[in-house]
mmCIF file of C-alpha atoms and ligand atoms in Angstrom:
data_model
loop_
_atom_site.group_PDB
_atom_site.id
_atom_site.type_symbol
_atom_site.label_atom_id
_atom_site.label_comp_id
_atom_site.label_asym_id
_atom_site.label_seq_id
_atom_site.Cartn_x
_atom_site.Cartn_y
_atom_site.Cartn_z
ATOM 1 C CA UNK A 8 26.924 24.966 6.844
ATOM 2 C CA UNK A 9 26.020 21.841 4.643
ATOM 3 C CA UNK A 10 23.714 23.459 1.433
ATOM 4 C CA UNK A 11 23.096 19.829 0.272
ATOM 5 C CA UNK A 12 19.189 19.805 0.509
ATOM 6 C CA UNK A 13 18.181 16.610 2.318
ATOM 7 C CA UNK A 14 16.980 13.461 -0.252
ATOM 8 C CA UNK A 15 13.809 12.917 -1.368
ATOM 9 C CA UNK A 16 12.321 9.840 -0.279
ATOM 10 C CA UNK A 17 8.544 8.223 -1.299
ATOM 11 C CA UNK A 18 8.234 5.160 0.124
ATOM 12 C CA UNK A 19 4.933 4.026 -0.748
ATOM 13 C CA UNK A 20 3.244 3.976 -4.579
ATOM 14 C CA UNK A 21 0.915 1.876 -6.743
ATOM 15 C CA UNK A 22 1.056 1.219 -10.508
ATOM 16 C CA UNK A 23 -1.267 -0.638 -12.524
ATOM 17 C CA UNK A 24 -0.097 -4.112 -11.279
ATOM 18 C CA UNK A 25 -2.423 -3.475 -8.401
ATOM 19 C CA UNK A 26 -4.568 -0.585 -8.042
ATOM 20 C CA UNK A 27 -2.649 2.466 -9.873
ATOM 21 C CA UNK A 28 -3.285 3.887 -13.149
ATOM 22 C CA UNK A 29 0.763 4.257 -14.285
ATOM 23 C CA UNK A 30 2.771 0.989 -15.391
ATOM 24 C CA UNK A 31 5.346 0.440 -13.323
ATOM 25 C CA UNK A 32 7.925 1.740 -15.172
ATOM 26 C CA UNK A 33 5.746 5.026 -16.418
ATOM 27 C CA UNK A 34 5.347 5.756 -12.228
ATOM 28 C CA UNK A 35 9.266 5.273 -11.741
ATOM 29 C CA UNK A 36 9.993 7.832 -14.313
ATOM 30 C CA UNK A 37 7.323 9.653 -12.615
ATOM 31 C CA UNK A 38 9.013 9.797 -9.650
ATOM 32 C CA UNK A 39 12.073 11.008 -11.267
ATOM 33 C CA UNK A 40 10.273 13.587 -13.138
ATOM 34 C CA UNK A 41 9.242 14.675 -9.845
ATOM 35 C CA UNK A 42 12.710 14.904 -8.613
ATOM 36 C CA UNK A 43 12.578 11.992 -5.761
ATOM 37 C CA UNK A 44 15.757 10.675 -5.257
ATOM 38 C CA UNK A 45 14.055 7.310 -3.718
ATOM 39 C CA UNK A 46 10.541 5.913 -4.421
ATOM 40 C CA UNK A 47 9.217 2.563 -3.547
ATOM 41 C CA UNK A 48 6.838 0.592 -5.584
ATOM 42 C CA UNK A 49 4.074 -0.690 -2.991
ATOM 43 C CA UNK A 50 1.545 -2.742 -4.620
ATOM 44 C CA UNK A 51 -0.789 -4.616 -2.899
ATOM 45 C CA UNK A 52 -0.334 -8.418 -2.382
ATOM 46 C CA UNK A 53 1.963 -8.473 -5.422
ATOM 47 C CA UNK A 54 5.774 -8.043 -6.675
ATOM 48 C CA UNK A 55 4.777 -8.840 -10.376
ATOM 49 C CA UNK A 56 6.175 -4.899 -10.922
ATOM 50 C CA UNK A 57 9.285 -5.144 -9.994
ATOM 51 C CA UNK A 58 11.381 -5.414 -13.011
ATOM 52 C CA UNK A 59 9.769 -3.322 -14.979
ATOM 53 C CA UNK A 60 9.586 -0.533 -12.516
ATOM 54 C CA UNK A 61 13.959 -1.623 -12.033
ATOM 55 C CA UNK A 62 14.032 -1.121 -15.906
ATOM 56 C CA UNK A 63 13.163 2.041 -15.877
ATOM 57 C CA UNK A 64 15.394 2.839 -13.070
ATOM 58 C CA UNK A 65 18.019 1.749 -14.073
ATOM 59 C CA UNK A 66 18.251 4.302 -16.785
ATOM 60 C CA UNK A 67 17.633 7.240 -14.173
ATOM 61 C CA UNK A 68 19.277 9.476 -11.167
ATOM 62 C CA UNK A 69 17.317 7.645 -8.728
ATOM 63 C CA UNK A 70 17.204 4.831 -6.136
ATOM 64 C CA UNK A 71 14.308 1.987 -6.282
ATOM 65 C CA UNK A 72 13.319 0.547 -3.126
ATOM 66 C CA UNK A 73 10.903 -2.837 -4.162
ATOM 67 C CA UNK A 74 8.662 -3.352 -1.660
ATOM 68 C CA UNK A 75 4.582 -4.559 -1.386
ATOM 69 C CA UNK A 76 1.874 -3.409 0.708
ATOM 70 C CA UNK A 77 0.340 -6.624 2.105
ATOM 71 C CA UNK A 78 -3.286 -6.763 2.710
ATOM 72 C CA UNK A 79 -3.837 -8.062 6.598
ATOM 73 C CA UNK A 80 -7.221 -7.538 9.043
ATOM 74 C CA UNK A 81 -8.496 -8.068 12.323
ATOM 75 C CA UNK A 82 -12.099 -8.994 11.714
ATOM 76 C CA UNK A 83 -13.437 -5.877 9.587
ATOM 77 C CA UNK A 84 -10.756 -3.930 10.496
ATOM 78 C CA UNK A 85 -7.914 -3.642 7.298
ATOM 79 C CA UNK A 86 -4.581 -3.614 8.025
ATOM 80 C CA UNK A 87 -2.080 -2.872 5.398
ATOM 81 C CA UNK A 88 1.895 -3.763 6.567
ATOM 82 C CA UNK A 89 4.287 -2.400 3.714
ATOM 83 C CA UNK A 90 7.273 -4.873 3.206
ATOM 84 C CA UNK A 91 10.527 -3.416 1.864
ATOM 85 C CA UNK A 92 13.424 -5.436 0.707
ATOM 86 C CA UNK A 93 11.506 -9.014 0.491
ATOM 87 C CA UNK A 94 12.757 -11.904 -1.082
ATOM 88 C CA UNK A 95 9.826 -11.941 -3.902
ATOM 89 C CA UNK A 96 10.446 -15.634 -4.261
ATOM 90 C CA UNK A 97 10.362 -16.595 -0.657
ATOM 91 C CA UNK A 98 8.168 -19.862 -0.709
ATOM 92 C CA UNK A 99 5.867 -18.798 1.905
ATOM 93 C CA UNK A 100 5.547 -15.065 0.899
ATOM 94 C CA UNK A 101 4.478 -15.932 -2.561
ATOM 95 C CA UNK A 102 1.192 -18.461 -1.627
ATOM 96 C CA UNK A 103 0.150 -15.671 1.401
ATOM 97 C CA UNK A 104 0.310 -13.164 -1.278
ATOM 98 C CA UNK A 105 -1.460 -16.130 -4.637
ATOM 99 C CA UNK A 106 -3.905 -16.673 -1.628
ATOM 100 C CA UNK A 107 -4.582 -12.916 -0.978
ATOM 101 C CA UNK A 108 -5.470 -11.774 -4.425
ATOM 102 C CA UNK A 109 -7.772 -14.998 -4.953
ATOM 103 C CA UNK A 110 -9.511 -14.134 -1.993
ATOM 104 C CA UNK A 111 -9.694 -10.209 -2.881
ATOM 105 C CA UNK A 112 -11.163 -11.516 -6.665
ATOM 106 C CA UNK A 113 -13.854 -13.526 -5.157
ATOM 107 C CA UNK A 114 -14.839 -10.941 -2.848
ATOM 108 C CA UNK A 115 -14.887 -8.837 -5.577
ATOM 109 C CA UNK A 116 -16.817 -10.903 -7.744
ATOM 110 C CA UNK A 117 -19.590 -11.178 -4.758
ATOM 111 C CA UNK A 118 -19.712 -7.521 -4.629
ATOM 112 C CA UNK A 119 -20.294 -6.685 -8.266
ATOM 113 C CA UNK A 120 -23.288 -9.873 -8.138
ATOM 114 C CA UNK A 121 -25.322 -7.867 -5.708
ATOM 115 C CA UNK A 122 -24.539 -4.587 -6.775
ATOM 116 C CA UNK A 123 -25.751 -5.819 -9.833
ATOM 117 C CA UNK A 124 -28.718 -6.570 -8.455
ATOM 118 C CA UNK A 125 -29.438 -3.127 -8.246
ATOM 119 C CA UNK A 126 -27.314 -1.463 -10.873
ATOM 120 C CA UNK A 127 -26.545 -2.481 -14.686
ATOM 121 C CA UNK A 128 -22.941 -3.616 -14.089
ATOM 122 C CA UNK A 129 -20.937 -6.741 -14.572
ATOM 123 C CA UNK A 130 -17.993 -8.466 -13.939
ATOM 124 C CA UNK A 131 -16.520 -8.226 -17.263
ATOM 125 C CA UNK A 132 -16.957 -4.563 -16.746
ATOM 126 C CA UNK A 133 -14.596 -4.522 -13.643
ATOM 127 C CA UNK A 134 -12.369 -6.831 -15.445
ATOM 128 C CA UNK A 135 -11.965 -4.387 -18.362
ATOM 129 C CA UNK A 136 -10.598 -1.827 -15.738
ATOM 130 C CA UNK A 137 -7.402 -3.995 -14.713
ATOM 131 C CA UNK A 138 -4.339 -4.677 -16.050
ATOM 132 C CA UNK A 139 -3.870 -8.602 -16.814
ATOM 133 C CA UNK A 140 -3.033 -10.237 -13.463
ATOM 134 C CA UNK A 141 -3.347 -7.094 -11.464
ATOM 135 C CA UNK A 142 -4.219 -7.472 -7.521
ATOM 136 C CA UNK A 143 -8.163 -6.413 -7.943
ATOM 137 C CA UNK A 144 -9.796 -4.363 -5.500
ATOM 138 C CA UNK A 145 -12.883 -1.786 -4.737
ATOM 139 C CA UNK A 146 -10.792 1.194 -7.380
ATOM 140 C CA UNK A 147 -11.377 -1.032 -10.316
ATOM 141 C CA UNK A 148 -15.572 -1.897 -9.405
ATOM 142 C CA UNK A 149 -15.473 2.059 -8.708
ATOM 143 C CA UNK A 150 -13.955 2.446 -12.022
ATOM 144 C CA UNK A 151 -16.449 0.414 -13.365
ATOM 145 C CA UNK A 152 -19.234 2.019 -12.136
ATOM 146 C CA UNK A 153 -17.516 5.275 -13.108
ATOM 147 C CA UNK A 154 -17.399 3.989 -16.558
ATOM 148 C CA UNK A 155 -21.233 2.926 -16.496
ATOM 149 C CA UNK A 156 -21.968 6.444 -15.109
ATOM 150 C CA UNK A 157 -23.100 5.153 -11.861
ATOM 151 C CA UNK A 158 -20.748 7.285 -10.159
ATOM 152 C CA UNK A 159 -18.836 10.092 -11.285
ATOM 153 C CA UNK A 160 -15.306 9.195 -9.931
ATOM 154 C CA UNK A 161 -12.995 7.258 -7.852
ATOM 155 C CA UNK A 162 -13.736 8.643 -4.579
ATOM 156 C CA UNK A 163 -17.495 9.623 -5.148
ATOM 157 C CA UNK A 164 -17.990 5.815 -5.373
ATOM 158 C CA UNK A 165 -15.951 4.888 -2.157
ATOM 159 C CA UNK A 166 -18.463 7.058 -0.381
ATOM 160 C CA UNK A 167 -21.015 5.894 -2.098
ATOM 161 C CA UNK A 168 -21.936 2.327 -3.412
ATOM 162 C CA UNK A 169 -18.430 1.027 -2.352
ATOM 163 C CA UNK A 170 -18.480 2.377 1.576
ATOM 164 C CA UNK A 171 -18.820 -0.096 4.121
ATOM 165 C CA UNK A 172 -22.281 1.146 5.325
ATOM 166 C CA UNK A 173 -24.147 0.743 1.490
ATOM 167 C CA UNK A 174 -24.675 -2.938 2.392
ATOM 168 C CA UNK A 175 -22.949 -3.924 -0.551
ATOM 169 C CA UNK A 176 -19.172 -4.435 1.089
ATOM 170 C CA UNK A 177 -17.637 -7.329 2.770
ATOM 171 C CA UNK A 178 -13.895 -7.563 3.892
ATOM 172 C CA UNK A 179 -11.503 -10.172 1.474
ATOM 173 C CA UNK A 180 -9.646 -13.598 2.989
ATOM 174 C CA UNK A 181 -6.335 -11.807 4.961
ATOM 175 C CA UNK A 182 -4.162 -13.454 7.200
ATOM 176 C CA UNK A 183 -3.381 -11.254 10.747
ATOM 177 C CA UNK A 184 -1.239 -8.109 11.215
ATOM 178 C CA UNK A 185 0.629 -10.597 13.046
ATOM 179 C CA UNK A 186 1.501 -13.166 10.590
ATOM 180 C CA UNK A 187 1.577 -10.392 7.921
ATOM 181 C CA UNK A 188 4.761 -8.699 9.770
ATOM 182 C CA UNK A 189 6.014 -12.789 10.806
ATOM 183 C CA UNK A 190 6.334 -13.620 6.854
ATOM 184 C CA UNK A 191 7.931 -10.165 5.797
ATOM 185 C CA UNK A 192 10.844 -10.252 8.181
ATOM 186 C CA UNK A 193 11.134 -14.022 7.271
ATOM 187 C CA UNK A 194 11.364 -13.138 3.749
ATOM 188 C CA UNK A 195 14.156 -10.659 4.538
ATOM 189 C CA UNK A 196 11.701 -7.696 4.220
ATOM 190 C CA UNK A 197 11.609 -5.056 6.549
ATOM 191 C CA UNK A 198 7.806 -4.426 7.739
ATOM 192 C CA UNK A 199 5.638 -1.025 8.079
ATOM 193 C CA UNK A 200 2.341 -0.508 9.093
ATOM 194 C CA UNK A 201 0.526 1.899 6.463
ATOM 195 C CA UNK A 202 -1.642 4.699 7.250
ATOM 196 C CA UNK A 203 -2.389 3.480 11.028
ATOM 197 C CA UNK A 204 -4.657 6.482 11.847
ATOM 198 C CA UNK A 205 -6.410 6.823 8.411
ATOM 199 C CA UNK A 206 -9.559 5.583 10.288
ATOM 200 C CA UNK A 207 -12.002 7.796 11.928
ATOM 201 C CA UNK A 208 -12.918 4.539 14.426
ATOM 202 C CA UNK A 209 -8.721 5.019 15.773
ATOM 203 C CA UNK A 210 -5.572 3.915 15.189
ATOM 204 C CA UNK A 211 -6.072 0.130 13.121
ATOM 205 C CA UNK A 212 -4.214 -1.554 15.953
ATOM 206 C CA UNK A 213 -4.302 -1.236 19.733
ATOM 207 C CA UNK A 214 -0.947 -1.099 21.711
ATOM 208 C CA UNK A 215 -0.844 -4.851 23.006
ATOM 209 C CA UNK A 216 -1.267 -5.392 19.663
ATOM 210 C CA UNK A 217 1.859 -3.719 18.460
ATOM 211 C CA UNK A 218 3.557 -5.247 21.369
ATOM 212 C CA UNK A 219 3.262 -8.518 19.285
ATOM 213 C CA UNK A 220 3.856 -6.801 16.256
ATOM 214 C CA UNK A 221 7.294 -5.347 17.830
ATOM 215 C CA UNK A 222 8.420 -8.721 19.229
ATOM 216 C CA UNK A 223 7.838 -10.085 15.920
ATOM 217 C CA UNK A 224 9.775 -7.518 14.395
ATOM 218 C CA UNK A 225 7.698 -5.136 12.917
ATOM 219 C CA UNK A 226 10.707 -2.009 12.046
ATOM 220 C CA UNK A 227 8.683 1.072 11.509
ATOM 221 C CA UNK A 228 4.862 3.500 11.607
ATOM 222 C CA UNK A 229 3.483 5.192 8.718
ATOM 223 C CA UNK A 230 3.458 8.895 10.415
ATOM 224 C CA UNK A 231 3.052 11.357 7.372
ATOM 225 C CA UNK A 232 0.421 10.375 5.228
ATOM 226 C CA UNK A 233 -2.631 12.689 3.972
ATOM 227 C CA UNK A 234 -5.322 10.169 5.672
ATOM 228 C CA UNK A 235 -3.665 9.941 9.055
ATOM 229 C CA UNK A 236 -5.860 11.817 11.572
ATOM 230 C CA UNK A 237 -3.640 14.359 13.322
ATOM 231 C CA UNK A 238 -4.842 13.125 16.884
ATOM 232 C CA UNK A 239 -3.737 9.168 16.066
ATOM 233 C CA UNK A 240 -0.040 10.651 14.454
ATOM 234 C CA UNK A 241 0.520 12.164 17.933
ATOM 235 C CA UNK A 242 -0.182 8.395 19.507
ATOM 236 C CA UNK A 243 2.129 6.972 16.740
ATOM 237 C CA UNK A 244 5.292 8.974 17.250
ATOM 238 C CA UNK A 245 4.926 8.614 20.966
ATOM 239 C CA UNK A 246 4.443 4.566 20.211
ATOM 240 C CA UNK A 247 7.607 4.950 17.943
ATOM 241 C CA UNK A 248 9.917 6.385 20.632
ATOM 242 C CA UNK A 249 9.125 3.961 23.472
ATOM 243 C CA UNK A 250 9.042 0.690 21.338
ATOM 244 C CA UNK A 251 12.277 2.004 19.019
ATOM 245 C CA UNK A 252 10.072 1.838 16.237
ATOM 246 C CA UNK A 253 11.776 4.435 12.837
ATOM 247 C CA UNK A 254 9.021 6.451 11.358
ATOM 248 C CA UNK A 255 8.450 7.167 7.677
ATOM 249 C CA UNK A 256 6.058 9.642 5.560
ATOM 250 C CA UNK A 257 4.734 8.856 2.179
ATOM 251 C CA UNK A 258 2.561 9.534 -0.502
ATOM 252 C CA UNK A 259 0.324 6.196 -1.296
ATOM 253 C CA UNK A 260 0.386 7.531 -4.778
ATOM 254 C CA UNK A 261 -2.384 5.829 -7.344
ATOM 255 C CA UNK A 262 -1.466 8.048 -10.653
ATOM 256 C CA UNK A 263 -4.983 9.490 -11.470
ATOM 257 C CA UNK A 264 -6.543 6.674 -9.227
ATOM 258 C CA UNK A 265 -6.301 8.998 -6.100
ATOM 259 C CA UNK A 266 -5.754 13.007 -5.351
ATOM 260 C CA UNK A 267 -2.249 12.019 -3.923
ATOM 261 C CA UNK A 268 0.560 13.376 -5.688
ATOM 262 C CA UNK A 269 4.343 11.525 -5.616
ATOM 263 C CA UNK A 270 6.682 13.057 -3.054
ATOM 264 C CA UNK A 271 3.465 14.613 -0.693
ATOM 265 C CA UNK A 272 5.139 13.319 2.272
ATOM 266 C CA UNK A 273 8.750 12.028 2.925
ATOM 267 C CA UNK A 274 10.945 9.998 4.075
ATOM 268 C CA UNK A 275 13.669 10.794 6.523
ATOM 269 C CA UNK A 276 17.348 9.477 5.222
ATOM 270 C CA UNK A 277 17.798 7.633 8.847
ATOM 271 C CA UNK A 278 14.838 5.843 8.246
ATOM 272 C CA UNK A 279 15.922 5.076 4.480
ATOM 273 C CA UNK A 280 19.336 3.762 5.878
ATOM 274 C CA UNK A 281 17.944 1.474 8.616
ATOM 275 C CA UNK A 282 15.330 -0.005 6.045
ATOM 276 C CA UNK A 283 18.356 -0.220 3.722
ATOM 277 C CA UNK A 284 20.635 -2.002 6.296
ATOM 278 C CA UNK A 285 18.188 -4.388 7.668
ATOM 279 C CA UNK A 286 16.627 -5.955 4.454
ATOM 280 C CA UNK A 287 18.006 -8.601 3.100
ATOM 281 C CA UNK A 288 15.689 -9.973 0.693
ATOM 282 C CA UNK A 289 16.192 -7.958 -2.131
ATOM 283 C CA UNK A 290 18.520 -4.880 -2.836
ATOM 284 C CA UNK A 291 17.497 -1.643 -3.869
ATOM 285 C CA UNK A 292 17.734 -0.503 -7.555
ATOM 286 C CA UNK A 293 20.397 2.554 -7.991
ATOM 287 C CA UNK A 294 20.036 4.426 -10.895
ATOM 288 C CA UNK A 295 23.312 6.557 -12.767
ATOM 289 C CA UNK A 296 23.758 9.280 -10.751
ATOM 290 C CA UNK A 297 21.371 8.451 -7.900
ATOM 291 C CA UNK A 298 22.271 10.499 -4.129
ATOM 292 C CA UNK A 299 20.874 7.552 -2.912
ATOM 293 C CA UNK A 300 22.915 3.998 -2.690
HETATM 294 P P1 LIG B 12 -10.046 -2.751 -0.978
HETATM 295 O O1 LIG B 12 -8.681 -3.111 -0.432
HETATM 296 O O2 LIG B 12 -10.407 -3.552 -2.186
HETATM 297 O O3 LIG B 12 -11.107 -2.773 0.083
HETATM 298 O O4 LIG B 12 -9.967 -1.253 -1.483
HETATM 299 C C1 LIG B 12 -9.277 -0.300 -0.701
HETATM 300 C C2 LIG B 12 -8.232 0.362 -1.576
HETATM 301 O O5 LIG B 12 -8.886 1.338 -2.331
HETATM 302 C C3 LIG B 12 -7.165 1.074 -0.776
HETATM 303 O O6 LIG B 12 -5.982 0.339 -0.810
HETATM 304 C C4 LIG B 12 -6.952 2.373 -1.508
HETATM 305 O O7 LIG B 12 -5.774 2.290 -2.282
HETATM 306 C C5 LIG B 12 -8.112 2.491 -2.447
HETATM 307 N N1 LIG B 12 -8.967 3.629 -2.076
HETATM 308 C C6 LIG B 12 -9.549 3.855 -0.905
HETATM 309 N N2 LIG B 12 -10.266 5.001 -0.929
HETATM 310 C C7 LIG B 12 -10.119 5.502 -2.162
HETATM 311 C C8 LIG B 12 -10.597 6.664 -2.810
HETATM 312 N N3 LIG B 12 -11.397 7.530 -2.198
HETATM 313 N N4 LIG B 12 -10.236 6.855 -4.080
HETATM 314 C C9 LIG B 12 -9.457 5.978 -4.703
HETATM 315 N N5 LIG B 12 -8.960 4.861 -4.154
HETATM 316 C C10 LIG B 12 -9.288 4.625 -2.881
HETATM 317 FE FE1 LIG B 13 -4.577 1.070 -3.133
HETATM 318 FE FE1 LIG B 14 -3.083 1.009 2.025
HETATM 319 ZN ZN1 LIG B 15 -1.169 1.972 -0.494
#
């Protein structure tokens, strides 16, 4: 009988460098606190949190995987691929990403004009709700409007003046699923699609799509996540076992951003190890005393 309880694995949280509320470093201690013995830092479109998030790790009994959640789409359909293990300096990897968040700040900027046409709030008022440099998106205009009393949080506005339908939304500038997964396995990364069934519309993708996405290398499905609709899971872990895809399960923590608490879902080891063994961009940060290496 082996008593060792399995590890803990979270592969899949925001700070404040994109759309969390916790500095990197505060979520990695986080984690600990929480008793993970793995987290990844996801943010979207950006690595700028890496080495703060590896400071703090570095001082603690647990293992960092760096990783980023890129922002793809297929016309207004979003696509998110998480990217483990990337080379954060790889040439091409680092304008996709530049071009993403410039893209994702105009959009932004076009949605607070016409909300503003119909609501007293500004741009410097969504501006005020990011860190310096963070990846902007629809949390920090719902923020905003949170902080004008417009809505009264996070999530009320998402249904509200930020949903699709309120004819204020438009998509940002994303490159394809496609060339999303292409540049993370070129950067050494090892390439997840997030939340595939969090969509009441069906899984993001269709499966000739994710025959492309497979012969380009994509490594593993989102299963376990608190927005995946139960019906589209069952699709994804039959998809897994006939295109040899590994499986994960995560939080898509946002600190206070989002109900979602650190270490909701998990991670299987075997899928830790074969992320861990096939990226080569970047290593993962153990902490003293981490189960995890
Ligand atoms: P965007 O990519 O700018 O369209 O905004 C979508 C992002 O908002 C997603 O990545 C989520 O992290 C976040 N989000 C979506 N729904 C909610 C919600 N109800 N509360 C807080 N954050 C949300
Ligand atoms: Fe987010
Ligand atoms: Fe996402
Ligand atoms: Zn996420």
């Amino acid at each position: 009988m082996d008593d060792v309880p399995d590890p803990f694995i979270d592969l899949h949280a925001h700070s404040s460098v994109s759309d969390g509320t916790e500095r990197p470093a505060e979520l990695v201690r986080a984690a600990a606190a929480a008793g993970l013995d793995a987290v990844a830092l996801t943010d979207h479109d950006t690595t700028a949190g890496w080495d703060d998030a590896a400071s703090a790790a570095r001082e603690l009994p647990l293992t960092l995987v760096p990783g980023l959640e890129l922002s793809t789409r297929v016309g207004w359909r979003s696509v998110h691929v998480l990217g483990y293990l990337v080379d954060p300096l790889d040439p091409d990897l680092l304008a996709e990403t530049e071009g993403i968040r410039d893209g994702r700040r105009s959009r932004a900027r076009r949605m607070v004009d016409r909300i503003g046409e119909d609501h007293p709030i500004t741009w410097d008022d969504v501006i005020a709700q990011a860190s310096p440099g963070a990846t902007i998106g629809r949390p920090h205009i719902a923020d905003a409007l949170v902080a004008r009393g417009l809505e009264p949080d996070r999530s009320a506005a998402f249904r509200g003046i930020l949903h699709p339908a309120s004819g204020y939304y438009e998509p940002h500038d994303a490159p394809s699923p496609l060339r999303g997964v292409e540049l993370i396995r070129r950067a050494g990364g090892v390439p997840v699609i997030a939340h595939p069934a969090a969509s009441s519309r069906g899984i993001v993708i269709d499966e000739p799509m994710l025959r492309d996405l497979v012969d380009a290398g994509l490594g593993g499905l989102e299963v376990d996540h608190r927005e995946n609709l139960s019906h589209g899971k069952r699709t994804l872990l039959d998809w897994a076992t006939r295109y040899g895809l590994f499986v994960t399960g995560s939080s898509d923590y946002h600190g206070t951003g989002k109900p979602n608490r650190l270490g909701e879902h998990r991670t299987s080891q075997a899928a830790f190890d074969t992320i861990r063994s096939q990226g080569t961009g970047s290593s993962p940060v153990v902490g003293p005393g981490s189960r995890l290496s």
